[in-house]
Coordinates of C-alpha atoms and ligand atoms in Angstrom, one line a residue:
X789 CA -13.9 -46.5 -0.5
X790 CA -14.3 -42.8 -2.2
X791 CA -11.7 -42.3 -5.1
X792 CA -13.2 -39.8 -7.3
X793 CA -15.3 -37.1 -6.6
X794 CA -17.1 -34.3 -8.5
X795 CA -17.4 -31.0 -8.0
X796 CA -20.4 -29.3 -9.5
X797 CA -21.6 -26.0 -9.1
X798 CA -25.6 -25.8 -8.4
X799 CA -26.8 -22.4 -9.1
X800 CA -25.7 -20.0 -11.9
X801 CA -22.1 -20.1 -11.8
X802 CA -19.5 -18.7 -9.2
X803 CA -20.6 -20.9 -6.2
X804 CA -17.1 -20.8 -5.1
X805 CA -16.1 -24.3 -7.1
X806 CA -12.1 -23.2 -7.4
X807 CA -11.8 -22.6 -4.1
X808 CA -13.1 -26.0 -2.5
X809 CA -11.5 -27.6 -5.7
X810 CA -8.0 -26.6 -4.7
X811 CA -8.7 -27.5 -0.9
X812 CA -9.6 -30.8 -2.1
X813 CA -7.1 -31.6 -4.7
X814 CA -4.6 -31.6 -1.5
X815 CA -6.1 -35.4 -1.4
X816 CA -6.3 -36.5 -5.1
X817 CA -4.1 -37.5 -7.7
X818 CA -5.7 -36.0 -10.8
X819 CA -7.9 -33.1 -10.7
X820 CA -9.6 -33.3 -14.2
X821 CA -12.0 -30.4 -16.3
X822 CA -14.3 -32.0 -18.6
X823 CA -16.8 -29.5 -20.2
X824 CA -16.9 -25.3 -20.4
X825 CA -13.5 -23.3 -21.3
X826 CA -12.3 -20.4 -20.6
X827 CA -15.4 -18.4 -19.7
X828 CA -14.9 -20.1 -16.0
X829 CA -13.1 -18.2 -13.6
X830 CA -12.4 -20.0 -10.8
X831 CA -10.6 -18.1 -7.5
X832 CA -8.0 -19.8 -5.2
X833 CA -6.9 -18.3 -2.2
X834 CA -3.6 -19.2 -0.2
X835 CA -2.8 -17.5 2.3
X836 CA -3.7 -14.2 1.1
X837 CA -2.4 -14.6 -2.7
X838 CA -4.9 -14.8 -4.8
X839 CA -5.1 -17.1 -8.3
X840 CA -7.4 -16.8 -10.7
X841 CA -8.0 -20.1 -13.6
X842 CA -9.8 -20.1 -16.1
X843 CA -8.6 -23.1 -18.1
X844 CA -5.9 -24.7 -16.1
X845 CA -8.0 -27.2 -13.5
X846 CA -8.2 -25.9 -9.8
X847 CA -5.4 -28.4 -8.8
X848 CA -2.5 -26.7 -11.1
X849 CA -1.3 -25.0 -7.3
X850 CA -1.4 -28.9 -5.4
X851 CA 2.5 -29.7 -6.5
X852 CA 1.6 -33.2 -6.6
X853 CA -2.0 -33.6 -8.5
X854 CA -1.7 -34.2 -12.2
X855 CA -4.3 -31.6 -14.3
X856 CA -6.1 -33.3 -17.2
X857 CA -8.4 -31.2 -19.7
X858 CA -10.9 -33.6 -21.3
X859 CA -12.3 -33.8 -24.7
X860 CA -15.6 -31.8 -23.9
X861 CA -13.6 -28.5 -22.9
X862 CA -13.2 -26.0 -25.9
X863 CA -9.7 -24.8 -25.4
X864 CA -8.5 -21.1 -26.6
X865 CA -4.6 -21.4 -27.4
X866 CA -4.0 -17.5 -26.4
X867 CA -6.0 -18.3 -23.0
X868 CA -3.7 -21.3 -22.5
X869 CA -0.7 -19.8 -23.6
X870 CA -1.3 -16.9 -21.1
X871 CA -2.8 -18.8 -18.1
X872 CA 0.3 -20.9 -18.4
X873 CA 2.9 -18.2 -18.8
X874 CA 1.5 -16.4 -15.8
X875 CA 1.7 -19.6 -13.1
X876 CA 5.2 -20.3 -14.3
X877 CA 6.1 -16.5 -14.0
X878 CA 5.1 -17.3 -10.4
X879 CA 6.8 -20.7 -9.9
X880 CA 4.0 -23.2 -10.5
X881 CA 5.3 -26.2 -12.6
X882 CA 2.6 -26.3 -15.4
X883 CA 4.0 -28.2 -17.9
X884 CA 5.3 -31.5 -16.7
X885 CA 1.6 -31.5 -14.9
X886 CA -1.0 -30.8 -17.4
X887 CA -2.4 -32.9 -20.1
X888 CA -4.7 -32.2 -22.9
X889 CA -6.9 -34.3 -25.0
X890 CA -6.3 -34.5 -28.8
X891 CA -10.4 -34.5 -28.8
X892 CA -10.7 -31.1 -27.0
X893 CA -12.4 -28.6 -30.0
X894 CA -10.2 -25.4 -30.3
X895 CA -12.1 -22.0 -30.3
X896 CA -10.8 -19.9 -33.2
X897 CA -10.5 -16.5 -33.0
X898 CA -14.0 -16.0 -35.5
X899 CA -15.8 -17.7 -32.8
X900 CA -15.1 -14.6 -30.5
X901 CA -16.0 -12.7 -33.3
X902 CA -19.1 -14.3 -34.0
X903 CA -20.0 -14.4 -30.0
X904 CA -19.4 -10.5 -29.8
X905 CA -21.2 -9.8 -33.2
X906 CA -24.4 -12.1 -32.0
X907 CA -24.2 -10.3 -29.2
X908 CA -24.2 -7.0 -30.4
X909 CA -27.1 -7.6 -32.7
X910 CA -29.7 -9.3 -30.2
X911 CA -29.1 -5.7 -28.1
X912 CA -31.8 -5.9 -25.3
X913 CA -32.2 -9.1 -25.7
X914 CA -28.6 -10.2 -25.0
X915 CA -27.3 -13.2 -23.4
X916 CA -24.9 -11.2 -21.8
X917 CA -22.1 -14.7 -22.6
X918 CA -18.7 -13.8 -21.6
X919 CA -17.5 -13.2 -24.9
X920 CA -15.2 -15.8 -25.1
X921 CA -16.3 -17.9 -28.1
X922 CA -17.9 -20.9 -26.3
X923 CA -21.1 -21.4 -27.7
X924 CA -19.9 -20.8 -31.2
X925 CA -17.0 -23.2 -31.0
X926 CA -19.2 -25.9 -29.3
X927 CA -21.6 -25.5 -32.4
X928 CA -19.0 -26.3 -34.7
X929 CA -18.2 -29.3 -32.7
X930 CA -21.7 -30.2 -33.3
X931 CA -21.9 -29.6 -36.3
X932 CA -18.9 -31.4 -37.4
X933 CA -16.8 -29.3 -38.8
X934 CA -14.7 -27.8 -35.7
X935 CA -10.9 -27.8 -35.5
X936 CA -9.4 -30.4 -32.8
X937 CA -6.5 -30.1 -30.7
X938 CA -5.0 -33.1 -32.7
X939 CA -5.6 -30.8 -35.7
X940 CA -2.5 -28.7 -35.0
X941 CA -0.3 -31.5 -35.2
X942 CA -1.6 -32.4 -39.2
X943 CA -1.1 -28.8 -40.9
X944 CA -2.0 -30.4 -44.2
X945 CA -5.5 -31.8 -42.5
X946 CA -5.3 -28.2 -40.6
X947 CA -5.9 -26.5 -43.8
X948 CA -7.7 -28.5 -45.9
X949 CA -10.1 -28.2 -42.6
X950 CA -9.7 -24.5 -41.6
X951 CA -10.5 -23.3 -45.3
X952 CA -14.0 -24.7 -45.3
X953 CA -14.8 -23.7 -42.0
X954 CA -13.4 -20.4 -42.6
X955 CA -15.0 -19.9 -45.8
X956 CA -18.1 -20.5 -43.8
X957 CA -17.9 -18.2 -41.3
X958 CA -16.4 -15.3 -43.3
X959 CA -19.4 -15.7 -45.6
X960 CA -21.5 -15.3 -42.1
X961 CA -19.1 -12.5 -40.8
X962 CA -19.4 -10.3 -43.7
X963 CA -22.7 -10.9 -45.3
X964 CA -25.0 -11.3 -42.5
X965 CA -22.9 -9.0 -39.8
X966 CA -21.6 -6.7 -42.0
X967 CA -17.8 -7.2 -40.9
X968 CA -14.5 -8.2 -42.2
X969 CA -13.7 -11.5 -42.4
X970 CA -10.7 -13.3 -41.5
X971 CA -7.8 -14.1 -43.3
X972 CA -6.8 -17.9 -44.0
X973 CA -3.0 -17.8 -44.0
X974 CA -2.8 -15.3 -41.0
X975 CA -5.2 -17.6 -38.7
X976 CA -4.0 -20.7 -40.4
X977 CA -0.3 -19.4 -39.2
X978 CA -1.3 -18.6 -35.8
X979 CA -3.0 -21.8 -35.1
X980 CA 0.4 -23.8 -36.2
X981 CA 2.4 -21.0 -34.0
X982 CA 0.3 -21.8 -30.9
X983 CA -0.1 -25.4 -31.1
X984 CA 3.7 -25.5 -31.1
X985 CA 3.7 -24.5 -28.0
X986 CA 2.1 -27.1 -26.9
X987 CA 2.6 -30.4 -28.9
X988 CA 3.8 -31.9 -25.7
X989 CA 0.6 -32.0 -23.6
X990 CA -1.4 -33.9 -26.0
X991 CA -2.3 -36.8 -23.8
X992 CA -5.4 -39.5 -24.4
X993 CA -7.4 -38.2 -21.0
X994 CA -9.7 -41.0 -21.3
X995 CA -6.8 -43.5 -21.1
X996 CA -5.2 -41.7 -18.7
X997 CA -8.0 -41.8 -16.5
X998 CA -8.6 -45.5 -17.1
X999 CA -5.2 -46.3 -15.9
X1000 CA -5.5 -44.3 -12.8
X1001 CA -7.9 -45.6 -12.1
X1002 CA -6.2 -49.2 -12.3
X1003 CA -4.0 -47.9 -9.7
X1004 CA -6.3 -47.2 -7.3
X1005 CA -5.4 -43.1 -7.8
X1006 CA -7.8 -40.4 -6.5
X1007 CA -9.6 -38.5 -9.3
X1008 CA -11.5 -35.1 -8.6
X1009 CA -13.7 -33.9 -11.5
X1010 CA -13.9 -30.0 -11.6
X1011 CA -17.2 -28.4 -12.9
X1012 CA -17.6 -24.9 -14.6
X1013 CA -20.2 -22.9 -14.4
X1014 CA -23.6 -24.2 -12.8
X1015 CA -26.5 -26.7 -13.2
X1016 CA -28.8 -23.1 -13.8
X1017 CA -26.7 -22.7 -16.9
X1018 CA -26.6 -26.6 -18.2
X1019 CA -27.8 -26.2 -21.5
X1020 CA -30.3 -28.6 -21.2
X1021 CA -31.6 -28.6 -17.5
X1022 CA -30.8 -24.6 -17.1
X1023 CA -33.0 -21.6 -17.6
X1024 CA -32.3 -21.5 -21.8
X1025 CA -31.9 -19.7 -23.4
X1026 CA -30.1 -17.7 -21.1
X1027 CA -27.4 -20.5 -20.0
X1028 CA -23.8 -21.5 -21.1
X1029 CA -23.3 -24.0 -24.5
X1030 CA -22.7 -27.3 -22.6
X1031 CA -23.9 -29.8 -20.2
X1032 CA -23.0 -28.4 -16.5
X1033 CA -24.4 -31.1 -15.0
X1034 CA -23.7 -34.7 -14.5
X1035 CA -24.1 -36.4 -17.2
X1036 CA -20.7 -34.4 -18.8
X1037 CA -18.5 -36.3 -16.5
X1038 CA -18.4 -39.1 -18.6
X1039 CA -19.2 -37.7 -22.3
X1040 CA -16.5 -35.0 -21.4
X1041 CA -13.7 -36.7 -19.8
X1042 CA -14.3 -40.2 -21.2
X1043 CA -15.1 -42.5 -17.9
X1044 CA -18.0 -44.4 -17.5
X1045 CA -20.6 -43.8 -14.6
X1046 CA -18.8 -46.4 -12.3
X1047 CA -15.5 -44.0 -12.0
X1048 CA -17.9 -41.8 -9.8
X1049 CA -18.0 -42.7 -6.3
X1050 CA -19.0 -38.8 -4.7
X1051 CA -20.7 -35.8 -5.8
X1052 CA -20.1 -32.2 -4.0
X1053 CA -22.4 -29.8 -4.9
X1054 CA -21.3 -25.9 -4.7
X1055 CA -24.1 -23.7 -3.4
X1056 CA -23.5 -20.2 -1.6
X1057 CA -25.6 -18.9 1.1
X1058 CA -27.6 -17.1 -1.4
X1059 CA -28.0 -17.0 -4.8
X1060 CA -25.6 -15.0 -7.8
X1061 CA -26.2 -15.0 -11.4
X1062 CA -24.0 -13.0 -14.7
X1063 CA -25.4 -12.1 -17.4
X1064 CA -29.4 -11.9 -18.6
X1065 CA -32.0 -14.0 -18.1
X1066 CA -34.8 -15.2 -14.9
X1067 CA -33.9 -15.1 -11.1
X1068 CA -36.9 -15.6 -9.3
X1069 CA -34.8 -14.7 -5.9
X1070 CA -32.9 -11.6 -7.2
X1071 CA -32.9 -9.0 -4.5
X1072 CA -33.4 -5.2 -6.0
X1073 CA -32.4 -3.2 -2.4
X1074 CA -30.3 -2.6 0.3
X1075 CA -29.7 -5.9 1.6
X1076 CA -29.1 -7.0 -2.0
X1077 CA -26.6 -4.5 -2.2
X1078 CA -24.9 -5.4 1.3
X1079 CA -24.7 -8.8 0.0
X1080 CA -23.1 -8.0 -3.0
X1081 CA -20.5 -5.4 -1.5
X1082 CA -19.4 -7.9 1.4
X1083 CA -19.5 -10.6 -1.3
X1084 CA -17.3 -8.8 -3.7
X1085 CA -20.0 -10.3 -6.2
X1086 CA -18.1 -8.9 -9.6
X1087 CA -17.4 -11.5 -12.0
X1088 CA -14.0 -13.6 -12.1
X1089 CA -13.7 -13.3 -15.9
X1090 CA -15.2 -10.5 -16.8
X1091 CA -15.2 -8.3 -14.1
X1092 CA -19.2 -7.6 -15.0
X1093 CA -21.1 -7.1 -11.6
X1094 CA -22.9 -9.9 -10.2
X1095 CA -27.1 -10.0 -9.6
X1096 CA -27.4 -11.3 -6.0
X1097 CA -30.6 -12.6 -4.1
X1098 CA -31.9 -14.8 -1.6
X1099 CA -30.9 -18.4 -1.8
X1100 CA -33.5 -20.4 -4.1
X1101 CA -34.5 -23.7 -2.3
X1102 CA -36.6 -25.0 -5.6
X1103 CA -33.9 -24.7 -7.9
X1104 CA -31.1 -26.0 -5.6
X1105 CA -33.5 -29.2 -5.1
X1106 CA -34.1 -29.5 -8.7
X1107 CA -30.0 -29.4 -9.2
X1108 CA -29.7 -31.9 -6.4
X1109 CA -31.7 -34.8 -7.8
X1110 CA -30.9 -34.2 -11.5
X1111 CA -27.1 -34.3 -10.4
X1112 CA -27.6 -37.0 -7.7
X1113 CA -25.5 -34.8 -5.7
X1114 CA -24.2 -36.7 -2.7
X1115 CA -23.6 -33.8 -0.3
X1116 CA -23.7 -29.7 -0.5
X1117 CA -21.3 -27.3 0.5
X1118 CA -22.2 -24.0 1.4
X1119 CA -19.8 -21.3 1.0
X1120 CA -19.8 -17.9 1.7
X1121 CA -22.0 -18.3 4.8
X1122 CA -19.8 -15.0 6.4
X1123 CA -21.0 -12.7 3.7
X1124 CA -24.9 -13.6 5.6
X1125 CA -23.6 -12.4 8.6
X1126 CA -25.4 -9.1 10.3
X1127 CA -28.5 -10.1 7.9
X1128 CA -31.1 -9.4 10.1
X1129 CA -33.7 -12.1 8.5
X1130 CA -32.6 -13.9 5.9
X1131 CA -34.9 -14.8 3.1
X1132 CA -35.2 -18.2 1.5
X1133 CA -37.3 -19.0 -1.5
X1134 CA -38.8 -22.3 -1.1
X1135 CA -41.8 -22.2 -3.9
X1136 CA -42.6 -20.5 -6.5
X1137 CA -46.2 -18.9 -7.6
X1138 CA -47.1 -19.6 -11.7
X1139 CA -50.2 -18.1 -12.6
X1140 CA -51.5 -18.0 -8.9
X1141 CA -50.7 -21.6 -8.4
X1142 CA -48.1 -22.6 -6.1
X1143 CA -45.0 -25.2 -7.2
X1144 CA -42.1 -26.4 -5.4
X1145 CA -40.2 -27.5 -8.8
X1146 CA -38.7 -25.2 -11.1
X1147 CA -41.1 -25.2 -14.7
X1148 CA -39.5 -26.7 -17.8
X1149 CA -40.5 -24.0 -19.8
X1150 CA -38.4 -21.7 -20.3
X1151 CA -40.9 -19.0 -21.0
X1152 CA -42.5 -19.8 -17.5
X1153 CA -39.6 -18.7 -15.7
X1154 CA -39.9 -15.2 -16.2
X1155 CA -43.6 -15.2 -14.9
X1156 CA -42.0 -16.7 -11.5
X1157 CA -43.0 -15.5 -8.5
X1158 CA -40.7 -16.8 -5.2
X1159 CA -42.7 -17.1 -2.0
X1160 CA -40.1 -17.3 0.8
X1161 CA -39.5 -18.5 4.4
X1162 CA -37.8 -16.1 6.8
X1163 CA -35.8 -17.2 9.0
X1164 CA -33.7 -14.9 12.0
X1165 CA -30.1 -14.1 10.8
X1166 CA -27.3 -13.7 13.2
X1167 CA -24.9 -10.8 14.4
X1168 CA -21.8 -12.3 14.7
X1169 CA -18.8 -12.7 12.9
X1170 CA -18.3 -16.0 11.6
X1171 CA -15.7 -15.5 8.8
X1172 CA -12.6 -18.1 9.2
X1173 CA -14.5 -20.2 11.8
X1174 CA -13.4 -23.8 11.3
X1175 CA -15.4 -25.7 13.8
X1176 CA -19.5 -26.2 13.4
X1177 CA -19.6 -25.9 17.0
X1178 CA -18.3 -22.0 17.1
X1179 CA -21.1 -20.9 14.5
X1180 CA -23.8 -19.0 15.9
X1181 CA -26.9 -21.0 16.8
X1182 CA -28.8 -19.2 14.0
X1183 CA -25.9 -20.2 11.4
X1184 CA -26.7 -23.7 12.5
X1185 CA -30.3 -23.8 12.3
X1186 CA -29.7 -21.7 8.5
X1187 CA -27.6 -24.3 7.8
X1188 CA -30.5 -27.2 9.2
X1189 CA -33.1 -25.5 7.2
X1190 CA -31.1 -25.7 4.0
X1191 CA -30.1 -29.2 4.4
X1192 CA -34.1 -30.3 4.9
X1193 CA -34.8 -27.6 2.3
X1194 CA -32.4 -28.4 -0.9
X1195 CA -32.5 -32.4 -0.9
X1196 CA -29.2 -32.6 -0.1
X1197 CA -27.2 -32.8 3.0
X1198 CA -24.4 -30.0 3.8
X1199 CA -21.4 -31.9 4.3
X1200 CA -18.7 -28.7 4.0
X1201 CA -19.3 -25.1 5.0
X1202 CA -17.1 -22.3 3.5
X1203 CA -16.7 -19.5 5.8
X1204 CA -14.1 -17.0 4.1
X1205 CA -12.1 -17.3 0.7
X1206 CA -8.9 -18.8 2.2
X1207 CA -8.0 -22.5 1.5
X1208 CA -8.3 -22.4 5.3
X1209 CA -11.4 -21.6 5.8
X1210 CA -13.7 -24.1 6.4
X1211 CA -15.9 -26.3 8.6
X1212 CA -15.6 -29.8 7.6
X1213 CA -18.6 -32.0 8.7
X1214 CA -17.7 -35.1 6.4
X1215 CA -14.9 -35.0 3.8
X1216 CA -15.8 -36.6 0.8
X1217 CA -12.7 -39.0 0.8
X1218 CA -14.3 -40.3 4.4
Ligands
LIG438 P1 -16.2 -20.4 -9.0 O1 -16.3 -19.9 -10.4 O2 -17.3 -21.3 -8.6 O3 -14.9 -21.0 -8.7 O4 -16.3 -19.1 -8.0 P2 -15.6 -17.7 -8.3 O5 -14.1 -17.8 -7.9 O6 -15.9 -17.1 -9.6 O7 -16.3 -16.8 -7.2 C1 -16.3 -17.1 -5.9 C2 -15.8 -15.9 -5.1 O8 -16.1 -16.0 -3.7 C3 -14.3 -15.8 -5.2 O9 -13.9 -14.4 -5.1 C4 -13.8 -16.5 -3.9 O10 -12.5 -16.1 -3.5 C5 -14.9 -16.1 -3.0 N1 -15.2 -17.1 -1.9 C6 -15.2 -18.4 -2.0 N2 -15.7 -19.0 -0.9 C7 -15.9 -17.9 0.0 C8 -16.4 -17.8 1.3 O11 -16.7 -18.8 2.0 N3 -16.5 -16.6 1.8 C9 -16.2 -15.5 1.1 N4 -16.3 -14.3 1.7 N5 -15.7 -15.5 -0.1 C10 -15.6 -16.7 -0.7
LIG439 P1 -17.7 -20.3 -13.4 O1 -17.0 -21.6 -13.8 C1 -20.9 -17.5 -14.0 C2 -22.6 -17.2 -18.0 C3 -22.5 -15.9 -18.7 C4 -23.7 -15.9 -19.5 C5 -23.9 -17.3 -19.9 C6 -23.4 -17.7 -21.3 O2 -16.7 -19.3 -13.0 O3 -18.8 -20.5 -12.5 P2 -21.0 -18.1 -22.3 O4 -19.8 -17.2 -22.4 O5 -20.7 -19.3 -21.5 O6 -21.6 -18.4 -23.6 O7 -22.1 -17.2 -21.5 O8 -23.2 -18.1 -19.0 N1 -21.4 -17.9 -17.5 C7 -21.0 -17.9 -16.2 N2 -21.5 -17.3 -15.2 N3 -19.8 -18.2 -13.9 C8 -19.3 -18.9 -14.9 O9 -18.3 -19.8 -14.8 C9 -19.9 -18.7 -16.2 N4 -19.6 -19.1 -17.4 C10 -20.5 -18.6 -18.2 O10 -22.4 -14.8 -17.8 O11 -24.8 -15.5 -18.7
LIG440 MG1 -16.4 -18.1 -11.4

């Protein structure tokens, strides 16, 4: 019987994870984050009202599902503070439901610094991150000298710790960018401040899950960002500073492989991507534009418009068998609709030769060149359709093609941004 079930997003982010996340969590117990931070932004729709999270896990709006952030999220104490503030402005009982792991590496306010800064120097050749602090907060976790959530709660070890990572990064701040650096007491201060606020979620996720688990409780493990932007399998450099894919259930919540019984892989119709770097599919005219303006591609977090193309076959079958993904859904199969052919890549040309697997080099991806299979779109509406039946006959056999195309069979269809919307072929609980 399925009791946990991850949900991974398969392309470059923004596959519309929140959304099936929070229809899902109806079912679970614990709906648990385990890698990225607050550079996520993950949409939920209810009946109209929109919420966006960016740290808080997709279930936070499910009264009854416990929220768990595991060790391999890098949390931001102003993101939490404010993300948590704002739901219980509207009602939503945060507190008494979210728990946090002492593990979890905080990003300080130089890591934002240092994000923008890096930035700003590479110019052109930008990552275009979100500015948040990730990647240089999950280097210092690397590197061993990050602060911990547990941190907060020893300000003697805080300081001793905070004053020679400091001194590091000021050195870096104001000698290689040129800046001002930061100083100790203030961000010492505001760390203690923050923390305060939040002594009471400390909670051992891995133990937590492992008893759970004991129970027989349903578990749902909610990915960020996409298996394009793992930093190992994705198209680096231009990808996010953790592991999207799999393999960060475990390291990043603590559970061993055996607590994974289902694994839901988020792909849209087509393809999106943020920020810099290849996309063999990307779509430069007016039917890239459609897509984008019916989409309302503009990014959750940073408002930042999104790239949009045709959906890439080679990529989503690469992100199916390197995350043994058990089923795909499809969302935002409506924003396809009056497409007159739809476009799907389903090789790529390197050099003049043809190959159906994404290169591991990342320098080969921006020599790509997607060859594509058409396939006839269809006129009407099918936006809030709930049963496979009602789709147009060309939805279904778009829907067909990607299933024999991507490695994975489609198992959920999204057809509008409302909890509601959506054709369920086989629940992953079934
Ligand atoms: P996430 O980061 O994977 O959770 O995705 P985002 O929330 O960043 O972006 C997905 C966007 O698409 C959000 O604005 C959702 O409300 C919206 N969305 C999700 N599913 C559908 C769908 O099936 N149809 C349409 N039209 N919009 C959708
Ligand atoms: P969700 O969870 C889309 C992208 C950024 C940039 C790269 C590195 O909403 O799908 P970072 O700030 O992580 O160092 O930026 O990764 N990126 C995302 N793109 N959706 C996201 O999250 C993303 N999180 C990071 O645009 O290209
Ligand atoms: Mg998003």
């Amino acid at each position: 019987m399925t009791k946990s079930i991850v949900v991974l997003g398969t392309q470059w982010g923004d596959e519309g994870k929140g959304k099936i996340v929070d229809l899902l969590a109806r079912d679970m117990d614990a709906v648990v984050r385990f890698q990225g931070g607050h550079n996520a932004g993950h949409t939920l729709v209810i009946d109209g009202h929109k919420t966006v999270l960016h740290l808080i896990p997709s279930g936070i709006l499910n009264q009854d599902a416990q929220c768990l952030i595991g060790n391999g999220v890098v949390v931001s104490l102003e993101a939490l503070k404010a993300e948590t503030e704002s739901l219980e402005s509207k009602g939503v009982n945060v507190r008494s439901r979210l728990g946090i792991s002492p593990a979890c590496p905080i990003i300080m306010p130089y890591h934002e610094l240092l994000d923008h800064a890096r930035e700003k120097a590479k110019g052109d050749k930008a990552i275009g991150t979100t500015g948040r602090g990730i990647g240089p907060a999950y280097e210092d976790k690397v590197s061993r000298r990050g602060i911990r959530f547990s941190d907060l709660y020893n300000p003697g070890l805080l300081a001793e710790k905070l004053e020679e990572t400091l001194d590091f990064h000021n050195f870096v701040l104001e000698k290689y960018f040129d800046m001002q650096g930061l100083v100790f007491d203030r961000v010492l201060d505001d760390a203690l401040q923050l923390g305060a606020c939040f002594s009471d979620l400390v909670t051992d996720v891995s133990g937590e899950l492992h008893r759970l688990r004991s129970e027989g409780k349903r578990i749902l493990y909610e990915g960020a960002q996409g298996s394009l932007l793992d930093i190992d399998h994705g198209t680096y450099p231009f990808v996010t500073s953790s592991n999207t894919t799999i393999g960060a259930v475990c390291t990043g919540a603590g559970v061993g492989p055996d607590a994974i019984d289902y694994v839901l892989g988020i792909t849209k119709a087509y393809t999106t991507r943020v920020g810099s770097g290849p996309f063999p599919t990307e779509l430069f005219d007016d039917i890239g534009a459609g897509i984008a303006k019916r989409g309302d591609e503009f990014g959750a977090t940073t408002g930042r418009p999104r790239r949009c193309g045709w959906l890439d076959a080679v990529a989503l079958r690469r992100a199916a068998h390197t995350n043994g993904l058990s089923g795909f859904c499809v969302t935002k199969l409506d924003v396809l609709d009056g497409v007159e052919t739809i476009k799907v890549g389903v090789a790529y040309r390197l050099n003049g030769e043809l190959i159906d697997v994404p290169p591991q080099n990342p320098e080969a991806w921006d020599h790509l060149e997607a060859v594509y299979e058409s396939f006839p779109g269809w006129q009407d509406s099918t936006r809030g359709i709930t049963q496979y039946d009602d789709l147009p006959a060309n939805a279904k056999a778009y829907i067909a093609a990607m299933e024999s195309l991507c490695g994975a069979p489609v198992h959920m269809i999204s057809t509008g941004p409302d909890r509601k919307e959506n054709i369920i072929l086989k629940h992953p609980l079934d």
